[in-house]
Amino acid sequence: MTTESDPATWFGETVRPGERVITSLRLSESYSGADVSIPLFVWRGRRDGPTVCVTAAVHGDEINGTGAIRHLIREQPFELTRGTLVLAPVVNILGFERHTRYTPDRRDMNRSFPGAREGSLTSRMTWLFFKQVIERCEYGIDLHTAAVRRTNFPNVRADMTDEKLAPFARAFGAELIVSCQGPKGSLRASACAAGCAMLILEAGEVWKVEPGVVEYAARGITNCLRSLGMVKGKPVEPAYRIETDTTKWVRASNGGFLEFHIAPGDIVRKGEPIATNTDLTGEEQNILRSPRDGVVLGMTTIPSVAPGDPVCHLAFPRKGALKKIGLAVDELRSDSLHERMRGDLASNIMVTSPDDEAS
Ligand SMILES: [Zn+2]
């Protein structure tokens, strides 16, 4: 018997074992009264198993994840042996249409879950998506990028105290895992509270589909599906793994123009120069230094800063772990994904050695 929760029926479409269906979910109406729908790809394995969703562009300008999901839909780089995979390339379709993070009623969709049937425009859309997709999933992966004018080395964020979520998040195979609960109203926090163990990936920049990020996200999603037995094979292990709940933004102390000395994914030692703050003629004002041993999680892409502007986001591993991480990175081949990613993310940022301490 088919019931509402039967994974064989999605948005009125019947999906039989082994089938893949492109369907859509009507979320709202436009100002001119036209239907506002999002496309969804539902892939059912031949055998029963967990239901997993992968979502992107909940922030409408963060389209690296859209690129990753499109890659999975077009290339289908694995065979789904069991369970159901639901792919949503763009959740915040109204923000996406305007190249913006927000919805037209100036709300942040990722602070508006699980939503309300009789709420605001945003709240009604999140409510529908949550009811129709998230509440039917046991696991979820939500793909994000850094906010505008910043970039992130790929990192997973997940509540690692959650026993169901922690092994799923580790399976993704990211070198960097930041353990934290999502903010109130985020898709991740709301999904976890409703029994859908969800992690997020933060990788790259807004308004771009970056090849390394697409590869990293696709590999991580495949790894997670492997860990649930939905795809054959074992998850690929990362070169190293930092699980931390301690991160810090190093902020500019002066207004001025930055000369960067580090790039996303780099290892930094306590006291090491991160950036030299200069005036517009290049006269040095001060050097920003790392407060502790850490790894560069993210950084600004705009070199002109005002006092207090965020410059570099650092993740701090446990004491003494950095040496081992450095050795693991030294052994990586230059064509490994980790090293290509470091090169790609830094490629449009001018990185120089500090004047007085060439390294
Ligand atoms: Zn985001």
Tab-separated table of C-alpha atoms and ligand atoms in Angstrom:
chain	number	residue	atom	x	y	z
A	1	MET	CA	0.000	0.000	0.000
A	2	THR	CA	1.305	3.460	-0.849
A	3	THR	CA	1.274	5.976	1.975
A	4	GLU	CA	2.335	9.616	2.179
A	5	SER	CA	5.668	8.593	3.666
A	6	ASP	CA	6.319	5.887	1.096
A	7	PRO	CA	9.619	6.822	-0.593
A	8	ALA	CA	8.129	5.545	-3.863
A	9	THR	CA	5.868	8.598	-4.152
A	10	TRP	CA	7.464	12.035	-4.465
A	11	PHE	CA	5.394	15.129	-5.294
A	12	GLY	CA	2.775	13.024	-6.998
A	13	GLU	CA	5.337	11.053	-9.025
A	14	THR	CA	5.790	7.343	-8.447
A	15	VAL	CA	9.453	6.356	-8.318
A	16	ARG	CA	9.979	2.592	-8.627
A	17	PRO	CA	13.064	0.692	-7.418
A	18	GLY	CA	16.047	1.513	-9.652
A	19	GLU	CA	14.310	4.543	-11.226
A	20	ARG	CA	15.492	8.152	-11.502
A	21	VAL	CA	12.914	10.899	-11.918
A	22	ILE	CA	13.192	14.646	-12.462
A	23	THR	CA	10.220	16.257	-10.793
A	24	SER	CA	9.328	19.592	-9.209
A	25	LEU	CA	7.887	21.034	-6.033
A	26	ARG	CA	5.673	24.106	-6.167
A	27	LEU	CA	6.823	26.434	-3.367
A	28	SER	CA	5.080	29.760	-4.026
A	29	GLU	CA	3.772	32.224	-6.606
A	30	SER	CA	5.529	35.195	-8.192
A	31	TYR	CA	4.300	38.806	-8.039
A	32	SER	CA	2.651	38.234	-11.396
A	33	GLY	CA	0.898	35.135	-10.109
A	34	ALA	CA	3.063	32.569	-11.911
A	35	ASP	CA	3.964	29.303	-10.208
A	36	VAL	CA	7.291	29.279	-8.380
A	37	SER	CA	8.650	25.727	-8.373
A	38	ILE	CA	12.002	24.094	-7.771
A	39	PRO	CA	13.322	21.076	-9.681
A	40	LEU	CA	14.166	17.920	-7.756
A	41	PHE	CA	15.925	14.763	-8.843
A	42	VAL	CA	14.796	11.613	-7.042
A	43	TRP	CA	16.885	8.482	-7.448
A	44	ARG	CA	15.724	5.238	-5.892
A	45	GLY	CA	18.049	2.258	-5.388
A	46	ARG	CA	16.851	-1.251	-6.168
A	47	ARG	CA	16.756	-2.159	-2.486
A	48	ASP	CA	15.227	-0.344	0.469
A	49	GLY	CA	17.471	1.864	2.566
A	50	PRO	CA	17.817	5.352	4.031
A	51	THR	CA	16.522	8.496	2.333
A	52	VAL	CA	19.185	11.181	1.913
A	53	CYS	CA	18.750	14.707	0.578
A	54	VAL	CA	21.396	17.032	-0.807
A	55	THR	CA	20.408	20.696	-0.980
A	56	ALA	CA	22.096	23.772	-2.481
A	57	ALA	CA	21.516	27.514	-2.817
A	58	VAL	CA	19.445	27.905	0.345
A	59	HIS	CA	21.397	31.144	0.122
A	60	GLY	CA	20.493	32.088	-3.445
A	61	ASP	CA	23.959	33.368	-4.451
A	62	GLU	CA	25.854	30.280	-3.186
A	63	ILE	CA	25.823	28.233	-6.373
A	64	ASN	CA	28.960	26.088	-6.027
A	65	GLY	CA	26.667	23.415	-4.553
A	66	THR	CA	24.277	23.841	-7.475
A	67	GLY	CA	27.230	23.003	-9.736
A	68	ALA	CA	28.026	19.920	-7.642
A	69	ILE	CA	24.433	18.643	-7.726
A	70	ARG	CA	24.132	19.277	-11.475
A	71	HIS	CA	27.326	17.243	-11.882
A	72	LEU	CA	25.780	14.340	-9.932
A	73	ILE	CA	22.541	14.494	-11.942
A	74	ARG	CA	24.249	14.671	-15.338
A	75	GLU	CA	27.203	12.321	-14.731
A	76	GLN	CA	25.713	9.896	-12.182
A	77	PRO	CA	29.242	8.886	-11.102
A	78	PHE	CA	28.001	5.950	-8.995
A	79	GLU	CA	25.264	3.340	-8.910
A	80	LEU	CA	22.760	3.792	-6.097
A	81	THR	CA	22.237	0.271	-4.761
A	82	ARG	CA	19.783	0.996	-1.957
A	83	GLY	CA	17.765	3.776	-0.401
A	84	THR	CA	16.611	7.037	-1.985
A	85	LEU	CA	18.650	10.103	-2.947
A	86	VAL	CA	16.842	13.420	-3.331
A	87	LEU	CA	18.811	16.235	-4.985
A	88	ALA	CA	17.655	19.883	-4.825
A	89	PRO	CA	20.031	22.050	-6.934
A	90	VAL	CA	18.373	25.338	-5.895
A	91	VAL	CA	16.197	25.673	-2.783
A	92	ASN	CA	15.974	29.484	-2.562
A	93	ILE	CA	14.801	29.905	-6.145
A	94	LEU	CA	13.604	33.496	-5.611
A	95	GLY	CA	17.028	34.586	-4.264
A	96	PHE	CA	18.758	32.634	-7.025
A	97	GLU	CA	16.739	34.507	-9.675
A	98	ARG	CA	18.156	37.779	-8.304
A	99	HIS	CA	21.742	36.555	-7.620
A	100	THR	CA	21.205	37.300	-3.942
A	101	ARG	CA	21.464	35.478	-0.625
A	102	TYR	CA	18.036	36.588	0.548
A	103	THR	CA	14.400	36.127	-0.419
A	104	PRO	CA	12.351	39.031	-1.888
A	105	ASP	CA	10.805	39.797	1.528
A	106	ARG	CA	14.390	40.467	2.726
A	107	ARG	CA	14.593	37.391	4.900
A	108	ASP	CA	17.358	34.826	5.196
A	109	MET	CA	15.862	31.455	4.244
A	110	ASN	CA	18.529	29.760	6.345
A	111	ARG	CA	17.171	31.447	9.469
A	112	SER	CA	13.536	30.673	8.629
A	113	PHE	CA	13.276	26.887	9.020
A	114	PRO	CA	11.165	24.929	9.769
A	115	GLY	CA	8.803	27.703	8.692
A	116	ALA	CA	5.048	28.127	9.149
A	117	ARG	CA	2.082	27.394	6.905
A	118	GLU	CA	0.501	30.792	7.593
A	119	GLY	CA	3.777	32.750	7.942
A	120	SER	CA	5.704	35.179	5.729
A	121	LEU	CA	6.551	34.480	2.088
A	122	THR	CA	9.884	32.948	3.146
A	123	SER	CA	8.385	31.070	6.068
A	124	ARG	CA	5.708	29.471	3.857
A	125	MET	CA	8.339	28.285	1.379
A	126	THR	CA	10.610	26.832	4.070
A	127	TRP	CA	7.587	25.146	5.675
A	128	LEU	CA	6.624	23.469	2.402
A	129	PHE	CA	10.168	22.358	1.626
A	130	PHE	CA	10.657	21.085	5.169
A	131	LYS	CA	7.405	19.105	5.181
A	132	GLN	CA	7.754	17.718	1.665
A	133	VAL	CA	11.468	16.896	1.640
A	134	ILE	CA	13.362	17.170	4.936
A	135	GLU	CA	10.861	15.358	7.165
A	136	ARG	CA	11.080	12.366	4.820
A	137	CYS	CA	14.889	12.112	5.034
A	138	GLU	CA	17.089	10.357	7.592
A	139	TYR	CA	20.235	12.207	6.485
A	140	GLY	CA	21.017	15.460	4.708
A	141	ILE	CA	23.889	17.434	3.204
A	142	ASP	CA	23.411	21.170	2.698
A	143	LEU	CA	25.932	22.882	0.417
A	144	HIS	CA	27.069	26.462	1.107
A	145	THR	CA	29.909	28.844	0.249
A	146	ALA	CA	31.533	31.690	2.131
A	147	ALA	CA	29.550	34.943	2.225
A	148	VAL	CA	30.179	37.641	-0.370
A	149	ARG	CA	33.830	38.902	-0.566
A	150	ARG	CA	35.162	35.846	1.229
A	151	THR	CA	36.275	32.358	0.321
A	152	ASN	CA	36.404	29.124	2.332
A	153	PHE	CA	38.689	26.146	2.166
A	154	PRO	CA	36.165	23.260	2.087
A	155	ASN	CA	35.044	22.455	5.613
A	156	VAL	CA	32.228	20.416	7.082
A	157	ARG	CA	30.139	21.812	9.899
A	158	ALA	CA	28.175	19.409	12.019
A	159	ASP	CA	27.194	18.811	15.611
A	160	MET	CA	29.770	16.115	16.396
A	161	THR	CA	28.096	15.400	19.749
A	162	ASP	CA	25.167	13.934	17.751
A	163	GLU	CA	25.772	10.166	17.632
A	164	LYS	CA	23.879	9.648	14.392
A	165	LEU	CA	25.438	12.618	12.627
A	166	ALA	CA	29.099	12.310	13.722
A	167	PRO	CA	30.004	9.161	11.709
A	168	PHE	CA	28.130	10.535	8.676
A	169	ALA	CA	30.066	13.823	8.909
A	170	ARG	CA	33.396	12.000	9.295
A	171	ALA	CA	32.591	9.831	6.288
A	172	PHE	CA	32.400	12.947	4.069
A	173	GLY	CA	36.217	12.924	4.144
A	174	ALA	CA	36.872	16.614	4.817
A	175	GLU	CA	40.164	17.553	6.430
A	176	LEU	CA	38.397	20.210	8.487
A	177	ILE	CA	35.295	19.576	10.585
A	178	VAL	CA	33.944	22.385	12.711
A	179	SER	CA	31.758	20.919	15.421
A	180	CYS	CA	28.857	23.205	16.231
A	181	GLN	CA	25.092	23.329	16.132
A	182	GLY	CA	23.709	25.433	13.312
A	183	PRO	CA	22.162	28.821	14.105
A	184	LYS	CA	18.511	28.937	15.150
A	185	GLY	CA	16.280	28.673	12.104
A	186	SER	CA	18.989	27.188	9.898
A	187	LEU	CA	18.022	24.238	7.730
A	188	ARG	CA	20.702	22.178	9.449
A	189	ALA	CA	19.586	22.880	13.037
A	190	SER	CA	15.916	22.391	12.176
A	191	ALA	CA	16.586	19.183	10.233
A	192	CYS	CA	18.640	17.704	13.088
A	193	ALA	CA	15.867	18.585	15.563
A	194	ALA	CA	13.378	16.751	13.312
A	195	GLY	CA	15.514	13.589	13.086
A	196	CYS	CA	17.263	14.273	9.761
A	197	ALA	CA	21.000	14.178	10.579
A	198	MET	CA	22.350	17.039	8.465
A	199	LEU	CA	25.817	18.441	7.868
A	200	ILE	CA	26.799	21.446	5.817
A	201	LEU	CA	29.759	21.934	3.514
A	202	GLU	CA	31.185	25.459	3.340
A	203	ALA	CA	33.387	25.747	0.266
A	204	GLY	CA	34.577	28.455	-2.115
A	205	GLU	CA	32.896	31.713	-3.053
A	206	VAL	CA	29.467	33.054	-4.027
A	207	TRP	CA	28.488	33.482	-7.693
A	208	LYS	CA	30.911	30.833	-8.910
A	209	VAL	CA	31.004	27.174	-9.813
A	210	GLU	CA	34.609	26.275	-8.963
A	211	PRO	CA	35.885	22.994	-10.418
A	212	GLY	CA	37.795	21.941	-7.278
A	213	VAL	CA	34.768	22.633	-5.074
A	214	VAL	CA	32.485	20.610	-7.355
A	215	GLU	CA	34.940	17.691	-7.221
A	216	TYR	CA	35.330	18.000	-3.439
A	217	ALA	CA	31.568	18.139	-2.845
A	218	ALA	CA	30.823	15.243	-5.224
A	219	ARG	CA	33.509	13.102	-3.582
A	220	GLY	CA	32.187	13.926	-0.120
A	221	ILE	CA	28.567	13.153	-1.031
A	222	THR	CA	29.664	9.838	-2.584
A	223	ASN	CA	31.660	9.055	0.566
A	224	CYS	CA	28.627	9.728	2.767
A	225	LEU	CA	26.442	7.456	0.606
A	226	ARG	CA	29.130	4.757	0.814
A	227	SER	CA	29.099	5.009	4.613
A	228	LEU	CA	25.354	4.233	4.564
A	229	GLY	CA	25.816	1.296	2.196
A	230	MET	CA	23.887	3.093	-0.572
A	231	VAL	CA	26.886	3.124	-2.912
A	232	LYS	CA	29.509	0.387	-3.172
A	233	GLY	CA	32.999	0.962	-1.784
A	234	LYS	CA	34.593	2.524	1.250
A	235	PRO	CA	34.702	6.281	1.904
A	236	VAL	CA	37.998	7.944	0.862
A	237	GLU	CA	39.959	9.075	3.923
A	238	PRO	CA	41.255	12.656	4.064
A	239	ALA	CA	44.998	13.399	4.347
A	240	TYR	CA	44.416	14.547	7.909
A	241	ARG	CA	41.430	15.366	10.042
A	242	ILE	CA	40.880	18.296	12.363
A	243	GLU	CA	37.710	18.198	14.418
A	244	THR	CA	37.428	21.380	16.398
A	245	ASP	CA	34.887	23.629	17.993
A	246	THR	CA	37.400	26.469	18.188
A	247	THR	CA	37.713	28.946	15.330
A	248	LYS	CA	38.526	32.641	15.269
A	249	TRP	CA	38.423	35.527	12.813
A	250	VAL	CA	41.592	37.627	12.759
A	251	ARG	CA	40.384	41.186	12.153
A	252	ALA	CA	42.095	44.268	10.711
A	253	SER	CA	43.340	46.695	13.335
A	254	ASN	CA	43.736	49.567	10.848
A	255	GLY	CA	42.047	50.746	7.720
A	256	GLY	CA	44.284	50.100	4.723
A	257	PHE	CA	45.380	47.778	1.982
A	258	LEU	CA	46.393	44.209	2.786
A	259	GLU	CA	49.293	42.209	1.392
A	260	PHE	CA	48.375	38.573	2.129
A	261	HIS	CA	50.982	36.047	3.256
A	262	ILE	CA	48.694	33.023	3.539
A	263	ALA	CA	46.029	31.308	1.429
A	264	PRO	CA	42.988	29.134	2.274
A	265	GLY	CA	44.007	25.683	3.536
A	266	ASP	CA	47.476	26.831	4.663
A	267	ILE	CA	48.909	25.805	8.008
A	268	VAL	CA	50.003	28.743	10.168
A	269	ARG	CA	52.107	28.815	13.299
A	270	LYS	CA	51.505	31.055	16.289
A	271	GLY	CA	52.963	34.508	15.535
A	272	GLU	CA	53.300	33.847	11.795
A	273	PRO	CA	52.391	36.838	9.583
A	274	ILE	CA	48.938	36.575	7.998
A	275	ALA	CA	48.876	39.914	6.198
A	276	THR	CA	50.739	43.207	6.149
A	277	ASN	CA	48.429	46.190	6.430
A	278	THR	CA	49.766	49.096	4.360
A	279	ASP	CA	48.555	52.498	3.290
A	280	LEU	CA	47.687	53.100	-0.355
A	281	THR	CA	51.294	53.868	-1.273
A	282	GLY	CA	52.471	50.587	0.253
A	283	GLU	CA	53.870	52.068	3.477
A	284	GLU	CA	53.615	49.429	6.201
A	285	GLN	CA	51.254	50.163	9.103
A	286	ASN	CA	51.302	46.834	10.919
A	287	ILE	CA	51.504	43.075	10.474
A	288	LEU	CA	48.576	40.840	11.455
A	289	ARG	CA	49.788	37.620	13.025
A	290	SER	CA	48.228	34.287	13.886
A	291	PRO	CA	47.224	34.146	17.555
A	292	ARG	CA	47.739	30.348	17.685
A	293	ASP	CA	48.786	27.365	15.600
A	294	GLY	CA	45.962	26.791	13.106
A	295	VAL	CA	44.700	26.111	9.604
A	296	VAL	CA	43.236	28.817	7.352
A	297	LEU	CA	39.536	27.995	7.067
A	298	GLY	CA	38.553	31.093	5.135
A	299	MET	CA	39.675	34.569	4.246
A	300	THR	CA	38.614	37.815	2.707
A	301	THR	CA	39.050	38.175	-1.059
A	302	ILE	CA	39.054	41.986	-0.907
A	303	PRO	CA	42.373	43.486	0.206
A	304	SER	CA	41.018	46.898	1.289
A	305	VAL	CA	39.845	46.809	4.902
A	306	ALA	CA	38.500	49.036	7.656
A	307	PRO	CA	39.314	48.476	11.351
A	308	GLY	CA	37.476	45.356	12.543
A	309	ASP	CA	36.945	43.879	9.096
A	310	PRO	CA	37.438	40.108	9.041
A	311	VAL	CA	40.678	39.091	7.309
A	312	CYS	CA	41.288	35.435	8.023
A	313	HIS	CA	39.220	32.671	9.661
A	314	LEU	CA	41.388	30.171	11.517
A	315	ALA	CA	40.537	26.699	12.824
A	316	PHE	CA	42.540	25.552	15.808
A	317	PRO	CA	43.411	21.860	16.133
A	318	ARG	CA	44.225	20.305	19.475
A	319	LYS	CA	47.564	21.267	20.932
A	320	GLY	CA	50.543	19.629	19.289
A	321	ALA	CA	48.562	18.237	16.329
A	322	LEU	CA	49.887	20.671	13.744
A	323	LYS	CA	53.243	18.979	13.209
A	324	LYS	CA	51.589	15.710	12.199
A	325	ILE	CA	49.181	17.581	9.927
A	326	GLY	CA	52.122	19.401	8.302
A	327	LEU	CA	53.879	16.100	7.621
A	328	ALA	CA	50.692	14.606	6.125
A	329	VAL	CA	50.305	17.623	3.807
A	330	ASP	CA	54.002	17.450	2.808
A	331	GLU	CA	53.422	13.913	1.579
A	332	LEU	CA	50.510	14.868	-0.652
A	333	ARG	CA	51.144	14.859	-4.379
A	334	SER	CA	50.793	18.209	-6.113
A	335	ASP	CA	47.942	16.772	-8.217
A	336	SER	CA	45.961	15.604	-5.156
A	337	LEU	CA	42.589	17.280	-4.728
A	338	HIS	CA	43.726	18.946	-1.488
A	339	GLU	CA	46.718	20.592	-3.137
A	340	ARG	CA	44.841	21.541	-6.300
A	341	MET	CA	42.165	23.092	-4.097
A	342	ARG	CA	44.756	25.142	-2.204
A	343	GLY	CA	46.188	26.336	-5.511
A	344	ASP	CA	42.782	27.102	-7.031
A	345	LEU	CA	41.447	29.076	-4.087
A	346	ALA	CA	44.638	31.143	-3.902
A	347	SER	CA	44.976	31.648	-7.637
A	348	ASN	CA	43.231	34.980	-7.767
A	349	ILE	CA	44.649	36.330	-4.525
A	350	MET	CA	48.122	37.903	-4.559
A	351	VAL	CA	50.128	36.155	-1.847
A	352	THR	CA	53.606	37.453	-1.032
A	353	SER	CA	56.271	36.795	1.604
A	354	PRO	CA	56.484	39.410	4.332
A	355	ASP	CA	59.348	41.905	3.680
A	356	ASP	CA	61.315	41.256	6.814
A	357	GLU	CA	60.846	37.505	7.153
A	358	ALA	CA	61.106	35.868	3.739
A	359	SER	CA	59.900	32.285	4.000
B	1	ZN	ZN	25.224	29.914	3.046
